[in-house]
Amino acid sequence: MRLSHFKIQKLYWNTALILLVIGVWFGVLASSKYFDLDIAGVHLEMVSLRPIHVTAVTMWIVTGAISCVYIYLYSATKIEFSVPLAFFQWLMLIFALMGIFSSYFIQKFGGREYWEFPPVFALPLLGSWILFLFNLYKSLFKVSNWPVYFWMWFAGGCFFLLTFLENYLWIFPFIREQYIIDTTIQWKSNGSLVGSWNQLIYGTAFYLMDKIKGDTGTSTSRSAYFFYMLGLFNLMFNWGHHIYSLPTHNIVRTVGYLVSMTEWIFLLKILFSWRSTIDSATKNFHYLPFKFLMAADAWLLLNLIQALLMSIPAFNLFTHGTHVTVAHAMGTTIGINSMILLAGCSEFICSRICLSDKVTTMISYLFWTIQISLFVFVVSLDSAGICKIIWQYQVTNGSFTDLSLKLKPWIIIFASSGTFLAVGLSALALVLIWMLNSPKTIKRI
Amino acid sequence: MNPKKFLVFILLCVLYFLFSVWIYITPVKLSAFEYDRSAEIGEGHLVFQKYNCQACHQLYGLGGYLGPDLTNVSSQKGKSSNYIKAYIKAGSAKMPAFNMSSEELESIVRFLELVDKTGTSLPDNYLIKFDGRVIRK
Ligand code: HEM
Ligand code: HEM
C-alpha cells in the first residue's frame, strides 16, 4: 500500500474521532437543558444542542464505518481504492458538515428529526456517499468469491443511498400533504438507514473476528450467510415498531411485528455461542481490539433483549415516547456500533505499533470507565422511562411539570453518568488520535 | 459474487421495492378526513420543521423528550388556539419564545389541529390482545 492510501485512512479516522469528541460534549450540554443550566456560559437552546449532538454522533458512526471499509477492504482484497476520489468524497463531507453545524448554530433548520438541517446540505452528503460507493464497488466487483462481510458492505452501501433518498420524499407536496403516510415513510427510512450502517459495521466486525482468530471459517460458513440474509430482511422490513401507535395501514404494523420477532433467532444464536465466545475472550482479552469486540457482544445481548420486548406492540404501547426509547437508541449506537468502530480503529493502530504498558493501562482504565458509566447511563434512562409509564397510569390529566419533577432524580443520574461517559469516550478518542498521528505509526505502513 | 446468493438478494430487493411503492401510493383511510390528505397539514409541517419544534416535542411519541407530546394538545381542555399561539409567542421557563409571523402562527396552530384529528397517541385508547397486538378502542 502506498503512503497516500494510508494518509486517506488516517484522515477519515481523525475526522470520525473528532466528530465523536464534539458529539459527546454536545450531548452533555443538551442534558444540562433538563436543568436549565448554561454550562460554561454557553447559551445555546435545545433546538440547536440536540441536532448538533445527534448529527455529530451519527456522523461519527457513518464516518467511522467508511474508515473501516477503506482499511479492511484493502486488507481483504489487496486492491487499491482511488485516492483522489476518496479525498474528494472527504471534501464534500466536510463541506456538508460545516454547512450543517453553522446552520444549527444560527438556528436555521428545515429538515426532519435527526436531519434537521436545511435540505440543501443533503446534496453534498449524497454526492459524498456516491463517490464512496464508486470506490467500494470498484474493488468489490473485482473479486469473485465473496466472504460474508463483502456482502454486508455491498448491501449496506446501496441501502444507505436508497433510504437516505427515501428520507427526503417529504419535499414533494404529494407526500407531505398525507401526514400519516409521510410519517410512515419517515420512520421506514430512518429505521432502514440505521440497518444499513449496521451492515457496514457488522461486516467490519466479521472481518476483524476472522483476522484476530486467524482463520476465515466464520465469514464463509453457511450460518454466516444465513444471518446476513436475516439481517438484510430486517433492514428492509423491521421498522414498524417505531410507529405502532400511528393510525397507518394495519399491514405495516403486522409486518413490523412479525419481522421483528425473527430477531429471536439472533438472540438464540448469541446464547448458544456464548460458551465459545467466553472461551476466546479469556484467551484474547488482553488484545485491545478484541476487548472492544467483546464489549460490543455483551451490549448486543443486553440491547437485543430490550429491543425484542419493545417490538411487541403490547409493550411498545407503554415504552413508546418515553426515555426507554432514548436508552435503546443510545445503548445500541454507543454499546454496539461505537464499540465495533473503536475495535476497528484500535486494530488499525495495534497492527502498526506496539503499545507501551503505560498506554495499555491507561486505555484499560478508559475502557472500564466507558463500560460502567454506559451501564448506569442506560439504566437511568430506562428507569426514567418506567417512571413515566407508572405516572401515566397513576395520574389522570397530570401536568407535564409534575412529570418532569418525578423524573428529575433519574435525569440527574443520566446527566452525571453521561458526563463520565463523555470523559471516557473523548479521552479515548484523543489517545487514539495521538497514536494515529504519531511518527511511529507512519513508519510501519 | 455467488449467483445463488445474488438471486436471494435480488428477490428480497423486489419484495422491498413492491412493499415500499405500495406504501407510497396507497392512501390511508381516516375517520376525520375522507383521506389523509391536506395542503394545510403539509404547510404547517414545514413551519414545525423550520423552528425545529421536534427537538423537544413529540408527535405520536416521535421527537425530543424535553417537552410534552403535542399530538392531541389542540383538543385538550383549556388549550384553545389562542392559548397555543400565546404559549409559542411567550415561551415558558423551559421553552424559548418564538418570534413567528402571524401567518406562521396560524399555520402551526392549524397543523396541530389537523394532527389531532388524525388520531390519538395516549395508551389508554388501545386494547391489548393475547398475541401481543394492540387494537384501537
Ligand atoms: C415552534 C415550535 C414549538 C411549538 C409549536 C411548541 C408548542 C408548545 C405548546 C402548545 C405547549 C403547551 C403544551 C400544553 O400546555 O400541554 C408547549 C409546552 C412546552 N414546550 Fe414547546 N413548542 C415548540 C418548541 C419547543 C422547544 C424547541 C422546546 C425546548 C427547548 C420546547 C419545550 C417545551 C416545554 C418544556 C413545555 C412544557 C411547559 C414547561 O414545562 O415549561 N418547546 N410547547
Ligand atoms: C457515542 C456516544 C453517543 C451516541 C452515539 C449518542 C446517540 C444519541 C442518539 C441517537 C440520540 C437520539 C435519541 C432518540 O431520538 O431517541 C441521542 C439523544 C441524546 N443524547 Fe446521546 N449519544 C451519545 C452520547 C451522549 C452523552 C455522553 C450524553 C450526555 C449526557 C448524551 C445526551 C443525550 C441527550 C440529552 C439526548 C436528547 C434526549 C432528549 O430528547 O431529551 N448522549 N443521543
PDB file of N, CA, C and O in Angstrom, chain B residues 34-98:
ATOM      1  N   GLU B  34     -61.684  12.487   4.707  1.00  0.00           N
ATOM      2  CA  GLU B  34     -62.082  11.350   3.891  1.00  0.00           C
ATOM      3  C   GLU B  34     -60.856  10.494   3.632  1.00  0.00           C
ATOM      4  O   GLU B  34     -60.862   9.288   3.766  1.00  0.00           O
ATOM      5  N   TYR B  35     -59.780  11.185   3.251  1.00  0.00           N
ATOM      6  CA  TYR B  35     -58.494  10.520   3.163  1.00  0.00           C
ATOM      7  C   TYR B  35     -57.505  11.353   3.937  1.00  0.00           C
ATOM      8  O   TYR B  35     -57.750  12.526   4.196  1.00  0.00           O
ATOM      9  N   ASP B  36     -56.357  10.752   4.272  1.00  0.00           N
ATOM     10  CA  ASP B  36     -55.313  11.503   4.961  1.00  0.00           C
ATOM     11  C   ASP B  36     -54.652  12.409   3.931  1.00  0.00           C
ATOM     12  O   ASP B  36     -53.661  12.053   3.333  1.00  0.00           O
ATOM     13  N   ARG B  37     -55.245  13.583   3.678  1.00  0.00           N
ATOM     14  CA  ARG B  37     -54.659  14.458   2.669  1.00  0.00           C
ATOM     15  C   ARG B  37     -55.081  15.894   2.924  1.00  0.00           C
ATOM     16  O   ARG B  37     -56.274  16.182   2.965  1.00  0.00           O
ATOM     17  N   SER B  38     -54.118  16.795   3.126  1.00  0.00           N
ATOM     18  CA  SER B  38     -54.480  18.179   3.346  1.00  0.00           C
ATOM     19  C   SER B  38     -53.274  19.070   3.069  1.00  0.00           C
ATOM     20  O   SER B  38     -52.184  18.819   3.585  1.00  0.00           O
ATOM     21  N   ALA B  39     -53.505  20.097   2.223  1.00  0.00           N
ATOM     22  CA  ALA B  39     -52.402  21.004   1.895  1.00  0.00           C
ATOM     23  C   ALA B  39     -51.959  21.756   3.152  1.00  0.00           C
ATOM     24  O   ALA B  39     -50.783  22.045   3.340  1.00  0.00           O
ATOM     25  N   GLU B  40     -52.946  22.056   4.031  1.00  0.00           N
ATOM     26  CA  GLU B  40     -52.618  22.828   5.244  1.00  0.00           C
ATOM     27  C   GLU B  40     -51.670  22.067   6.165  1.00  0.00           C
ATOM     28  O   GLU B  40     -50.789  22.646   6.792  1.00  0.00           O
ATOM     29  N   ILE B  41     -51.870  20.747   6.236  1.00  0.00           N
ATOM     30  CA  ILE B  41     -51.009  19.961   7.123  1.00  0.00           C
ATOM     31  C   ILE B  41     -49.574  19.962   6.579  1.00  0.00           C
ATOM     32  O   ILE B  41     -48.606  20.050   7.331  1.00  0.00           O
ATOM     33  N   GLY B  42     -49.466  19.938   5.248  1.00  0.00           N
ATOM     34  CA  GLY B  42     -48.145  19.968   4.614  1.00  0.00           C
ATOM     35  C   GLY B  42     -47.439  21.286   4.893  1.00  0.00           C
ATOM     36  O   GLY B  42     -46.261  21.323   5.245  1.00  0.00           O
ATOM     37  N   GLU B  43     -48.198  22.396   4.774  1.00  0.00           N
ATOM     38  CA  GLU B  43     -47.638  23.734   5.034  1.00  0.00           C
ATOM     39  C   GLU B  43     -47.188  23.866   6.481  1.00  0.00           C
ATOM     40  O   GLU B  43     -46.076  24.301   6.782  1.00  0.00           O
ATOM     41  N   GLY B  44     -48.092  23.472   7.396  1.00  0.00           N
ATOM     42  CA  GLY B  44     -47.824  23.614   8.832  1.00  0.00           C
ATOM     43  C   GLY B  44     -46.621  22.787   9.253  1.00  0.00           C
ATOM     44  O   GLY B  44     -45.828  23.204  10.100  1.00  0.00           O
ATOM     45  N   HIS B  45     -46.490  21.623   8.628  1.00  0.00           N
ATOM     46  CA  HIS B  45     -45.369  20.755   8.985  1.00  0.00           C
ATOM     47  C   HIS B  45     -44.041  21.448   8.664  1.00  0.00           C
ATOM     48  O   HIS B  45     -43.063  21.330   9.406  1.00  0.00           O
ATOM     49  N   LEU B  46     -44.028  22.209   7.556  1.00  0.00           N
ATOM     50  CA  LEU B  46     -42.798  22.926   7.189  1.00  0.00           C
ATOM     51  C   LEU B  46     -42.445  23.970   8.242  1.00  0.00           C
ATOM     52  O   LEU B  46     -41.271  24.179   8.563  1.00  0.00           O
ATOM     53  N   VAL B  47     -43.483  24.629   8.800  1.00  0.00           N
ATOM     54  CA  VAL B  47     -43.209  25.624   9.847  1.00  0.00           C
ATOM     55  C   VAL B  47     -42.689  24.918  11.102  1.00  0.00           C
ATOM     56  O   VAL B  47     -41.740  25.373  11.753  1.00  0.00           O
ATOM     57  N   PHE B  48     -43.302  23.788  11.432  1.00  0.00           N
ATOM     58  CA  PHE B  48     -42.861  22.971  12.582  1.00  0.00           C
ATOM     59  C   PHE B  48     -41.386  22.600  12.414  1.00  0.00           C
ATOM     60  O   PHE B  48     -40.604  22.631  13.363  1.00  0.00           O
ATOM     61  N   GLN B  49     -41.010  22.281  11.183  1.00  0.00           N
ATOM     62  CA  GLN B  49     -39.611  21.934  10.897  1.00  0.00           C
ATOM     63  C   GLN B  49     -38.719  23.163  10.950  1.00  0.00           C
ATOM     64  O   GLN B  49     -37.597  23.107  11.432  1.00  0.00           O
ATOM     65  N   LYS B  50     -39.238  24.285  10.409  1.00  0.00           N
ATOM     66  CA  LYS B  50     -38.422  25.495  10.340  1.00  0.00           C
ATOM     67  C   LYS B  50     -37.964  25.926  11.735  1.00  0.00           C
ATOM     68  O   LYS B  50     -36.837  26.366  11.923  1.00  0.00           O
ATOM     69  N   TYR B  51     -38.855  25.789  12.737  1.00  0.00           N
ATOM     70  CA  TYR B  51     -38.492  26.194  14.099  1.00  0.00           C
ATOM     71  C   TYR B  51     -37.999  25.017  14.936  1.00  0.00           C
ATOM     72  O   TYR B  51     -37.741  25.151  16.115  1.00  0.00           O
ATOM     73  N   ASN B  52     -37.892  23.872  14.319  1.00  0.00           N
ATOM     74  CA  ASN B  52     -37.379  22.655  14.962  1.00  0.00           C
ATOM     75  C   ASN B  52     -38.092  22.309  16.266  1.00  0.00           C
ATOM     76  O   ASN B  52     -37.457  21.964  17.265  1.00  0.00           O
ATOM     77  N   CYS B  53     -39.425  22.392  16.261  1.00  0.00           N
ATOM     78  CA  CYS B  53     -40.216  22.047  17.452  1.00  0.00           C
ATOM     79  C   CYS B  53     -39.943  20.605  17.868  1.00  0.00           C
ATOM     80  O   CYS B  53     -40.012  20.255  19.043  1.00  0.00           O
ATOM     81  N   GLN B  54     -39.589  19.760  16.873  1.00  0.00           N
ATOM     82  CA  GLN B  54     -39.351  18.340  17.152  1.00  0.00           C
ATOM     83  C   GLN B  54     -38.130  18.094  18.050  1.00  0.00           C
ATOM     84  O   GLN B  54     -37.940  16.982  18.523  1.00  0.00           O
ATOM     85  N   ALA B  55     -37.311  19.148  18.273  1.00  0.00           N
ATOM     86  CA  ALA B  55     -36.156  18.956  19.156  1.00  0.00           C
ATOM     87  C   ALA B  55     -36.623  18.639  20.576  1.00  0.00           C
ATOM     88  O   ALA B  55     -35.927  17.956  21.319  1.00  0.00           O
ATOM     89  N   CYS B  56     -37.783  19.174  20.953  1.00  0.00           N
ATOM     90  CA  CYS B  56     -38.272  18.953  22.319  1.00  0.00           C
ATOM     91  C   CYS B  56     -39.613  18.242  22.363  1.00  0.00           C
ATOM     92  O   CYS B  56     -39.980  17.687  23.394  1.00  0.00           O
ATOM     93  N   HIS B  57     -40.394  18.372  21.288  1.00  0.00           N
ATOM     94  CA  HIS B  57     -41.753  17.828  21.327  1.00  0.00           C
ATOM     95  C   HIS B  57     -41.902  16.598  20.461  1.00  0.00           C
ATOM     96  O   HIS B  57     -41.223  16.446  19.445  1.00  0.00           O
ATOM     97  N   GLN B  58     -42.891  15.791  20.871  1.00  0.00           N
ATOM     98  CA  GLN B  58     -43.179  14.598  20.086  1.00  0.00           C
ATOM     99  C   GLN B  58     -44.530  14.734  19.398  1.00  0.00           C
ATOM    100  O   GLN B  58     -45.398  15.458  19.856  1.00  0.00           O
ATOM    101  N   LEU B  59     -44.666  14.039  18.287  1.00  0.00           N
ATOM    102  CA  LEU B  59     -45.965  13.822  17.663  1.00  0.00           C
ATOM    103  C   LEU B  59     -46.062  12.313  17.519  1.00  0.00           C
ATOM    104  O   LEU B  59     -45.119  11.688  17.032  1.00  0.00           O
ATOM    105  N   TYR B  60     -47.116  11.734  17.985  1.00  0.00           N
ATOM    106  CA  TYR B  60     -47.235  10.270  18.046  1.00  0.00           C
ATOM    107  C   TYR B  60     -46.011   9.642  18.730  1.00  0.00           C
ATOM    108  O   TYR B  60     -45.485   8.633  18.272  1.00  0.00           O
ATOM    109  N   GLY B  61     -45.542  10.307  19.771  1.00  0.00           N
ATOM    110  CA  GLY B  61     -44.426   9.738  20.548  1.00  0.00           C
ATOM    111  C   GLY B  61     -43.078   9.814  19.859  1.00  0.00           C
ATOM    112  O   GLY B  61     -42.119   9.230  20.332  1.00  0.00           O
ATOM    113  N   LEU B  62     -42.992  10.561  18.729  1.00  0.00           N
ATOM    114  CA  LEU B  62     -41.722  10.627  17.995  1.00  0.00           C
ATOM    115  C   LEU B  62     -41.185  12.045  18.047  1.00  0.00           C
ATOM    116  O   LEU B  62     -41.879  12.983  17.661  1.00  0.00           O
ATOM    117  N   GLY B  63     -39.958  12.201  18.544  1.00  0.00           N
ATOM    118  CA  GLY B  63     -39.363  13.525  18.639  1.00  0.00           C
ATOM    119  C   GLY B  63     -38.517  13.608  19.898  1.00  0.00           C
ATOM    120  O   GLY B  63     -38.147  12.575  20.468  1.00  0.00           O
ATOM    121  N   GLY B  64     -38.203  14.837  20.338  1.00  0.00           N
ATOM    122  CA  GLY B  64     -37.386  15.012  21.538  1.00  0.00           C
ATOM    123  C   GLY B  64     -38.229  14.865  22.797  1.00  0.00           C
ATOM    124  O   GLY B  64     -39.464  14.791  22.728  1.00  0.00           O
ATOM    125  N   TYR B  65     -37.530  14.849  23.959  1.00  0.00           N
ATOM    126  CA  TYR B  65     -38.224  14.477  25.198  1.00  0.00           C
ATOM    127  C   TYR B  65     -38.282  15.573  26.246  1.00  0.00           C
ATOM    128  O   TYR B  65     -38.807  15.361  27.323  1.00  0.00           O
ATOM    129  N   LEU B  66     -37.750  16.751  25.911  1.00  0.00           N
ATOM    130  CA  LEU B  66     -37.733  17.806  26.923  1.00  0.00           C
ATOM    131  C   LEU B  66     -39.132  18.380  27.161  1.00  0.00           C
ATOM    132  O   LEU B  66     -39.469  18.777  28.267  1.00  0.00           O
ATOM    133  N   GLY B  67     -39.936  18.409  26.125  1.00  0.00           N
ATOM    134  CA  GLY B  67     -41.298  18.949  26.247  1.00  0.00           C
ATOM    135  C   GLY B  67     -42.344  17.862  26.070  1.00  0.00           C
ATOM    136  O   GLY B  67     -42.010  16.718  25.763  1.00  0.00           O
ATOM    137  N   PRO B  68     -43.637  18.220  26.253  1.00  0.00           N
ATOM    138  CA  PRO B  68     -44.701  17.207  26.146  1.00  0.00           C
ATOM    139  C   PRO B  68     -45.033  16.808  24.702  1.00  0.00           C
ATOM    140  O   PRO B  68     -44.684  17.522  23.765  1.00  0.00           O
ATOM    141  N   ASP B  69     -45.715  15.675  24.569  1.00  0.00           N
ATOM    142  CA  ASP B  69     -46.206  15.220  23.265  1.00  0.00           C
ATOM    143  C   ASP B  69     -47.337  16.165  22.836  1.00  0.00           C
ATOM    144  O   ASP B  69     -48.198  16.518  23.634  1.00  0.00           O
ATOM    145  N   LEU B  70     -47.313  16.599  21.573  1.00  0.00           N
ATOM    146  CA  LEU B  70     -48.309  17.592  21.129  1.00  0.00           C
ATOM    147  C   LEU B  70     -49.392  17.004  20.220  1.00  0.00           C
ATOM    148  O   LEU B  70     -50.200  17.761  19.679  1.00  0.00           O
ATOM    149  N   THR B  71     -49.414  15.672  20.044  1.00  0.00           N
ATOM    150  CA  THR B  71     -50.376  15.086  19.083  1.00  0.00           C
ATOM    151  C   THR B  71     -51.796  15.588  19.335  1.00  0.00           C
ATOM    152  O   THR B  71     -52.502  15.959  18.406  1.00  0.00           O
ATOM    153  N   ASN B  72     -52.222  15.580  20.604  1.00  0.00           N
ATOM    154  CA  ASN B  72     -53.616  15.920  20.878  1.00  0.00           C
ATOM    155  C   ASN B  72     -53.761  17.187  21.714  1.00  0.00           C
ATOM    156  O   ASN B  72     -54.788  17.404  22.350  1.00  0.00           O
ATOM    157  N   VAL B  73     -52.731  18.032  21.675  1.00  0.00           N
ATOM    158  CA  VAL B  73     -52.779  19.234  22.515  1.00  0.00           C
ATOM    159  C   VAL B  73     -53.986  20.115  22.155  1.00  0.00           C
ATOM    160  O   VAL B  73     -54.650  20.669  23.035  1.00  0.00           O
ATOM    161  N   SER B  74     -54.328  20.158  20.860  1.00  0.00           N
ATOM    162  CA  SER B  74     -55.418  21.038  20.418  1.00  0.00           C
ATOM    163  C   SER B  74     -56.765  20.683  21.019  1.00  0.00           C
ATOM    164  O   SER B  74     -57.626  21.547  21.149  1.00  0.00           O
ATOM    165  N   SER B  75     -56.976  19.397  21.327  1.00  0.00           N
ATOM    166  CA  SER B  75     -58.296  19.043  21.845  1.00  0.00           C
ATOM    167  C   SER B  75     -58.295  18.899  23.360  1.00  0.00           C
ATOM    168  O   SER B  75     -59.276  18.470  23.943  1.00  0.00           O
ATOM    169  N   GLN B  76     -57.170  19.264  24.006  1.00  0.00           N
ATOM    170  CA  GLN B  76     -57.175  19.187  25.469  1.00  0.00           C
ATOM    171  C   GLN B  76     -57.957  20.358  26.046  1.00  0.00           C
ATOM    172  O   GLN B  76     -57.977  21.443  25.457  1.00  0.00           O
ATOM    173  N   LYS B  77     -58.570  20.086  27.219  1.00  0.00           N
ATOM    174  CA  LYS B  77     -59.405  21.132  27.848  1.00  0.00           C
ATOM    175  C   LYS B  77     -58.574  22.387  28.121  1.00  0.00           C
ATOM    176  O   LYS B  77     -57.462  22.291  28.623  1.00  0.00           O
ATOM    177  N   GLY B  78     -59.100  23.535  27.757  1.00  0.00           N
ATOM    178  CA  GLY B  78     -58.436  24.805  28.063  1.00  0.00           C
ATOM    179  C   GLY B  78     -57.287  25.156  27.124  1.00  0.00           C
ATOM    180  O   GLY B  78     -56.633  26.175  27.315  1.00  0.00           O
ATOM    181  N   LYS B  79     -57.014  24.319  26.106  1.00  0.00           N
ATOM    182  CA  LYS B  79     -55.885  24.628  25.219  1.00  0.00           C
ATOM    183  C   LYS B  79     -56.405  25.091  23.853  1.00  0.00           C
ATOM    184  O   LYS B  79     -56.307  24.371  22.851  1.00  0.00           O
ATOM    185  N   SER B  80     -57.010  26.259  23.866  1.00  0.00           N
ATOM    186  CA  SER B  80     -57.592  26.798  22.635  1.00  0.00           C
ATOM    187  C   SER B  80     -56.471  27.228  21.686  1.00  0.00           C
ATOM    188  O   SER B  80     -55.295  27.252  22.072  1.00  0.00           O
ATOM    189  N   SER B  81     -56.876  27.633  20.466  1.00  0.00           N
ATOM    190  CA  SER B  81     -55.844  28.071  19.529  1.00  0.00           C
ATOM    191  C   SER B  81     -55.149  29.330  20.052  1.00  0.00           C
ATOM    192  O   SER B  81     -53.953  29.520  19.842  1.00  0.00           O
ATOM    193  N   ASN B  82     -55.902  30.170  20.776  1.00  0.00           N
ATOM    194  CA  ASN B  82     -55.264  31.380  21.325  1.00  0.00           C
ATOM    195  C   ASN B  82     -54.237  31.044  22.400  1.00  0.00           C
ATOM    196  O   ASN B  82     -53.176  31.664  22.486  1.00  0.00           O
ATOM    197  N   TYR B  83     -54.571  30.027  23.214  1.00  0.00           N
ATOM    198  CA  TYR B  83     -53.620  29.581  24.255  1.00  0.00           C
ATOM    199  C   TYR B  83     -52.330  29.112  23.584  1.00  0.00           C
ATOM    200  O   TYR B  83     -51.231  29.501  23.988  1.00  0.00           O
ATOM    201  N   ILE B  84     -52.481  28.298  22.534  1.00  0.00           N
ATOM    202  CA  ILE B  84     -51.283  27.744  21.870  1.00  0.00           C
ATOM    203  C   ILE B  84     -50.451  28.871  21.251  1.00  0.00           C
ATOM    204  O   ILE B  84     -49.231  28.926  21.406  1.00  0.00           O
ATOM    205  N   LYS B  85     -51.147  29.813  20.599  1.00  0.00           N
ATOM    206  CA  LYS B  85     -50.420  30.936  19.982  1.00  0.00           C
ATOM    207  C   LYS B  85     -49.669  31.730  21.048  1.00  0.00           C
ATOM    208  O   LYS B  85     -48.490  32.078  20.878  1.00  0.00           O
ATOM    209  N   ALA B  86     -50.355  32.000  22.154  1.00  0.00           N
ATOM    210  CA  ALA B  86     -49.726  32.799  23.219  1.00  0.00           C
ATOM    211  C   ALA B  86     -48.514  32.056  23.783  1.00  0.00           C
ATOM    212  O   ALA B  86     -47.460  32.661  24.041  1.00  0.00           O
ATOM    213  N   TYR B  87     -48.680  30.736  23.944  1.00  0.00           N
ATOM    214  CA  TYR B  87     -47.595  29.912  24.500  1.00  0.00           C
ATOM    215  C   TYR B  87     -46.358  29.962  23.607  1.00  0.00           C
ATOM    216  O   TYR B  87     -45.230  30.101  24.070  1.00  0.00           O
ATOM    217  N   ILE B  88     -46.583  29.850  22.305  1.00  0.00           N
ATOM    218  CA  ILE B  88     -45.450  29.845  21.372  1.00  0.00           C
ATOM    219  C   ILE B  88     -44.762  31.215  21.367  1.00  0.00           C
ATOM    220  O   ILE B  88     -43.538  31.315  21.343  1.00  0.00           O
ATOM    221  N   LYS B  89     -45.590  32.285  21.422  1.00  0.00           N
ATOM    222  CA  LYS B  89     -45.010  33.635  21.370  1.00  0.00           C
ATOM    223  C   LYS B  89     -44.260  33.985  22.658  1.00  0.00           C
ATOM    224  O   LYS B  89     -43.211  34.614  22.631  1.00  0.00           O
ATOM    225  N   ALA B  90     -44.833  33.510  23.809  1.00  0.00           N
ATOM    226  CA  ALA B  90     -44.243  33.918  25.090  1.00  0.00           C
ATOM    227  C   ALA B  90     -43.207  32.929  25.607  1.00  0.00           C
ATOM    228  O   ALA B  90     -42.317  33.297  26.363  1.00  0.00           O
ATOM    229  N   GLY B  91     -43.338  31.662  25.236  1.00  0.00           N
ATOM    230  CA  GLY B  91     -42.439  30.632  25.764  1.00  0.00           C
ATOM    231  C   GLY B  91     -42.736  30.363  27.234  1.00  0.00           C
ATOM    232  O   GLY B  91     -43.759  30.821  27.764  1.00  0.00           O
ATOM    233  N   SER B  92     -41.840  29.600  27.887  1.00  0.00           N
ATOM    234  CA  SER B  92     -42.025  29.328  29.311  1.00  0.00           C
ATOM    235  C   SER B  92     -40.634  29.185  29.916  1.00  0.00           C
ATOM    236  O   SER B  92     -39.636  29.466  29.252  1.00  0.00           O
ATOM    237  N   ALA B  93     -40.592  28.694  31.153  1.00  0.00           N
ATOM    238  CA  ALA B  93     -39.282  28.560  31.795  1.00  0.00           C
ATOM    239  C   ALA B  93     -38.351  27.693  30.940  1.00  0.00           C
ATOM    240  O   ALA B  93     -37.172  27.974  30.814  1.00  0.00           O
ATOM    241  N   LYS B  94     -38.925  26.638  30.355  1.00  0.00           N
ATOM    242  CA  LYS B  94     -38.065  25.714  29.609  1.00  0.00           C
ATOM    243  C   LYS B  94     -38.177  25.851  28.109  1.00  0.00           C
ATOM    244  O   LYS B  94     -37.381  25.278  27.361  1.00  0.00           O
ATOM    245  N   MET B  95     -39.224  26.523  27.651  1.00  0.00           N
ATOM    246  CA  MET B  95     -39.405  26.632  26.198  1.00  0.00           C
ATOM    247  C   MET B  95     -39.095  28.058  25.746  1.00  0.00           C
ATOM    248  O   MET B  95     -39.585  29.006  26.341  1.00  0.00           O
ATOM    249  N   PRO B  96     -38.249  28.209  24.706  1.00  0.00           N
ATOM    250  CA  PRO B  96     -37.946  29.573  24.273  1.00  0.00           C
ATOM    251  C   PRO B  96     -39.178  30.231  23.628  1.00  0.00           C
ATOM    252  O   PRO B  96     -40.074  29.532  23.155  1.00  0.00           O
ATOM    253  N   ALA B  97     -39.186  31.565  23.619  1.00  0.00           N
ATOM    254  CA  ALA B  97     -40.260  32.273  22.927  1.00  0.00           C
ATOM    255  C   ALA B  97     -39.902  32.300  21.444  1.00  0.00           C
ATOM    256  O   ALA B  97     -38.746  32.533  21.096  1.00  0.00           O
ATOM    257  N   PHE B  98     -40.870  32.028  20.585  1.00  0.00           N
ATOM    258  CA  PHE B  98     -40.575  32.000  19.148  1.00  0.00           C
ATOM    259  C   PHE B  98     -41.136  33.244  18.481  1.00  0.00           C
ATOM    260  O   PHE B  98     -42.297  33.600  18.687  1.00  0.00           O
TER     261      PHE B  98
END
